[in-house]
mmCIF file of C-alpha atoms in Angstrom:
data_model
loop_
_atom_site.group_PDB
_atom_site.id
_atom_site.type_symbol
_atom_site.label_atom_id
_atom_site.label_comp_id
_atom_site.label_asym_id
_atom_site.label_seq_id
_atom_site.Cartn_x
_atom_site.Cartn_y
_atom_site.Cartn_z
ATOM 1 C CA MET A 1 -13.993 7.414 5.856
ATOM 2 C CA ALA A 2 -14.860 10.227 3.458
ATOM 3 C CA GLN A 3 -14.662 9.496 -0.265
ATOM 4 C CA ALA A 4 -11.863 12.044 -0.755
ATOM 5 C CA GLU A 5 -9.721 10.374 1.924
ATOM 6 C CA PHE A 6 -10.525 6.957 0.458
ATOM 7 C CA ASP A 7 -9.436 8.112 -3.014
ATOM 8 C CA GLN A 8 -6.313 9.785 -1.647
ATOM 9 C CA LEU A 9 -5.243 6.611 0.129
ATOM 10 C CA LEU A 10 -5.837 4.409 -2.903
ATOM 11 C CA GLY A 11 -3.888 6.924 -4.999
ATOM 12 C CA ARG A 12 -0.789 5.823 -3.083
ATOM 13 C CA ILE A 13 -1.066 2.347 -4.620
ATOM 14 C CA THR A 14 0.130 2.286 -8.208
ATOM 15 C CA ILE A 15 0.816 -0.266 -10.891
ATOM 16 C CA ASN A 16 3.650 0.173 -13.332
ATOM 17 C CA PRO A 17 4.307 -2.667 -15.806
ATOM 18 C CA GLY A 18 8.027 -1.822 -15.689
ATOM 19 C CA ILE A 19 8.316 -2.301 -11.921
ATOM 20 C CA PHE A 20 7.925 -5.770 -10.383
ATOM 21 C CA GLY A 21 6.051 -7.006 -13.427
ATOM 22 C CA GLY A 22 3.046 -4.769 -12.812
ATOM 23 C CA LYS A 23 2.378 -5.842 -9.231
ATOM 24 C CA PRO A 24 0.905 -3.140 -6.963
ATOM 25 C CA ILE A 25 3.519 -0.831 -5.463
ATOM 26 C CA ILE A 26 3.531 2.093 -3.075
ATOM 27 C CA ARG A 27 3.716 5.616 -4.556
ATOM 28 C CA GLY A 28 5.584 4.460 -7.644
ATOM 29 C CA LEU A 29 8.528 3.336 -5.503
ATOM 30 C CA ARG A 30 10.202 -0.012 -5.814
ATOM 31 C CA PHE A 31 8.302 -1.150 -2.737
ATOM 32 C CA ARG A 32 5.597 -3.747 -3.227
ATOM 33 C CA VAL A 33 2.388 -3.822 -1.221
ATOM 34 C CA ASP A 34 3.813 -6.316 1.312
ATOM 35 C CA VAL A 35 2.586 -4.717 4.525
ATOM 36 C CA LEU A 36 0.155 -7.523 5.411
ATOM 37 C CA GLY A 37 2.948 -10.059 5.226
ATOM 38 C CA MET A 38 5.081 -7.942 7.517
ATOM 39 C CA MET A 39 2.228 -7.545 9.988
ATOM 40 C CA ALA A 40 1.422 -11.258 9.802
ATOM 41 C CA GLY A 41 5.056 -11.840 10.670
ATOM 42 C CA GLY A 42 4.555 -9.857 13.863
ATOM 43 C CA MET A 43 5.730 -6.380 12.892
ATOM 44 C CA THR A 44 3.791 -3.371 14.109
ATOM 45 C CA LYS A 45 3.060 -0.309 12.000
ATOM 46 C CA ASP A 46 5.759 1.615 13.891
ATOM 47 C CA GLN A 47 8.314 -1.153 13.337
ATOM 48 C CA ILE A 48 7.576 -1.216 9.616
ATOM 49 C CA LEU A 49 7.977 2.557 9.371
ATOM 50 C CA GLU A 50 11.216 2.437 11.372
ATOM 51 C CA GLU A 51 12.692 -0.392 9.295
ATOM 52 C CA HIS A 52 11.575 1.156 5.991
ATOM 53 C CA PRO A 53 12.030 4.945 6.313
ATOM 54 C CA ILE A 54 10.938 5.464 2.700
ATOM 55 C CA LEU A 55 7.386 4.592 3.791
ATOM 56 C CA GLU A 56 4.892 6.983 5.339
ATOM 57 C CA ASP A 57 2.080 6.279 7.775
ATOM 58 C CA GLY A 58 -0.504 6.749 5.013
ATOM 59 C CA ASP A 59 1.249 4.093 2.923
ATOM 60 C CA ILE A 60 0.539 1.475 5.575
ATOM 61 C CA THR A 61 -3.117 2.490 5.763
ATOM 62 C CA ALA A 62 -3.353 2.480 1.954
ATOM 63 C CA CYS A 63 -1.939 -1.049 1.780
ATOM 64 C CA LEU A 64 -4.441 -2.275 4.354
ATOM 65 C CA LEU A 65 -7.311 -0.605 2.493
ATOM 66 C CA TYR A 66 -6.127 -2.067 -0.821
ATOM 67 C CA ALA A 67 -5.860 -5.543 0.717
ATOM 68 C CA SER A 68 -9.332 -5.313 2.239
ATOM 69 C CA MET A 69 -10.754 -4.336 -1.146
ATOM 70 C CA ILE A 70 -9.083 -7.321 -2.798
ATOM 71 C CA VAL A 71 -10.356 -9.695 -0.110
ATOM 72 C CA ASN A 72 -13.866 -8.267 -0.406
ATOM 73 C CA ASN A 73 -13.705 -8.664 -4.175
ATOM 74 C CA THR A 74 -14.129 -4.921 -4.713
ATOM 75 C CA ALA A 75 -12.995 -3.596 -8.066
ATOM 76 C CA VAL A 76 -9.871 -1.445 -7.869
ATOM 77 C CA VAL A 77 -9.239 0.735 -10.899
ATOM 78 C CA HIS A 78 -5.746 2.038 -11.550
ATOM 79 C CA ALA A 79 -5.259 5.064 -13.730
ATOM 80 C CA ALA A 80 -1.897 5.773 -15.259
#
């Protein structure tokens, strides 16, 4: 994955202290980064997108990238 694509994906994940107590959210929406839980529960990417039309395909990929960075103990910097 090219650095520009990497940065663009991570740009979809934001933190706003006024929304969900500063937990990571998708594109500033009131939608937490819960995609892994949905997938662990058996939902596919297409099912998630169908059930949550506010989400975009890139949001799912961004959540997975964000989660992998957290698991790998990679620093994630959020700019406001």
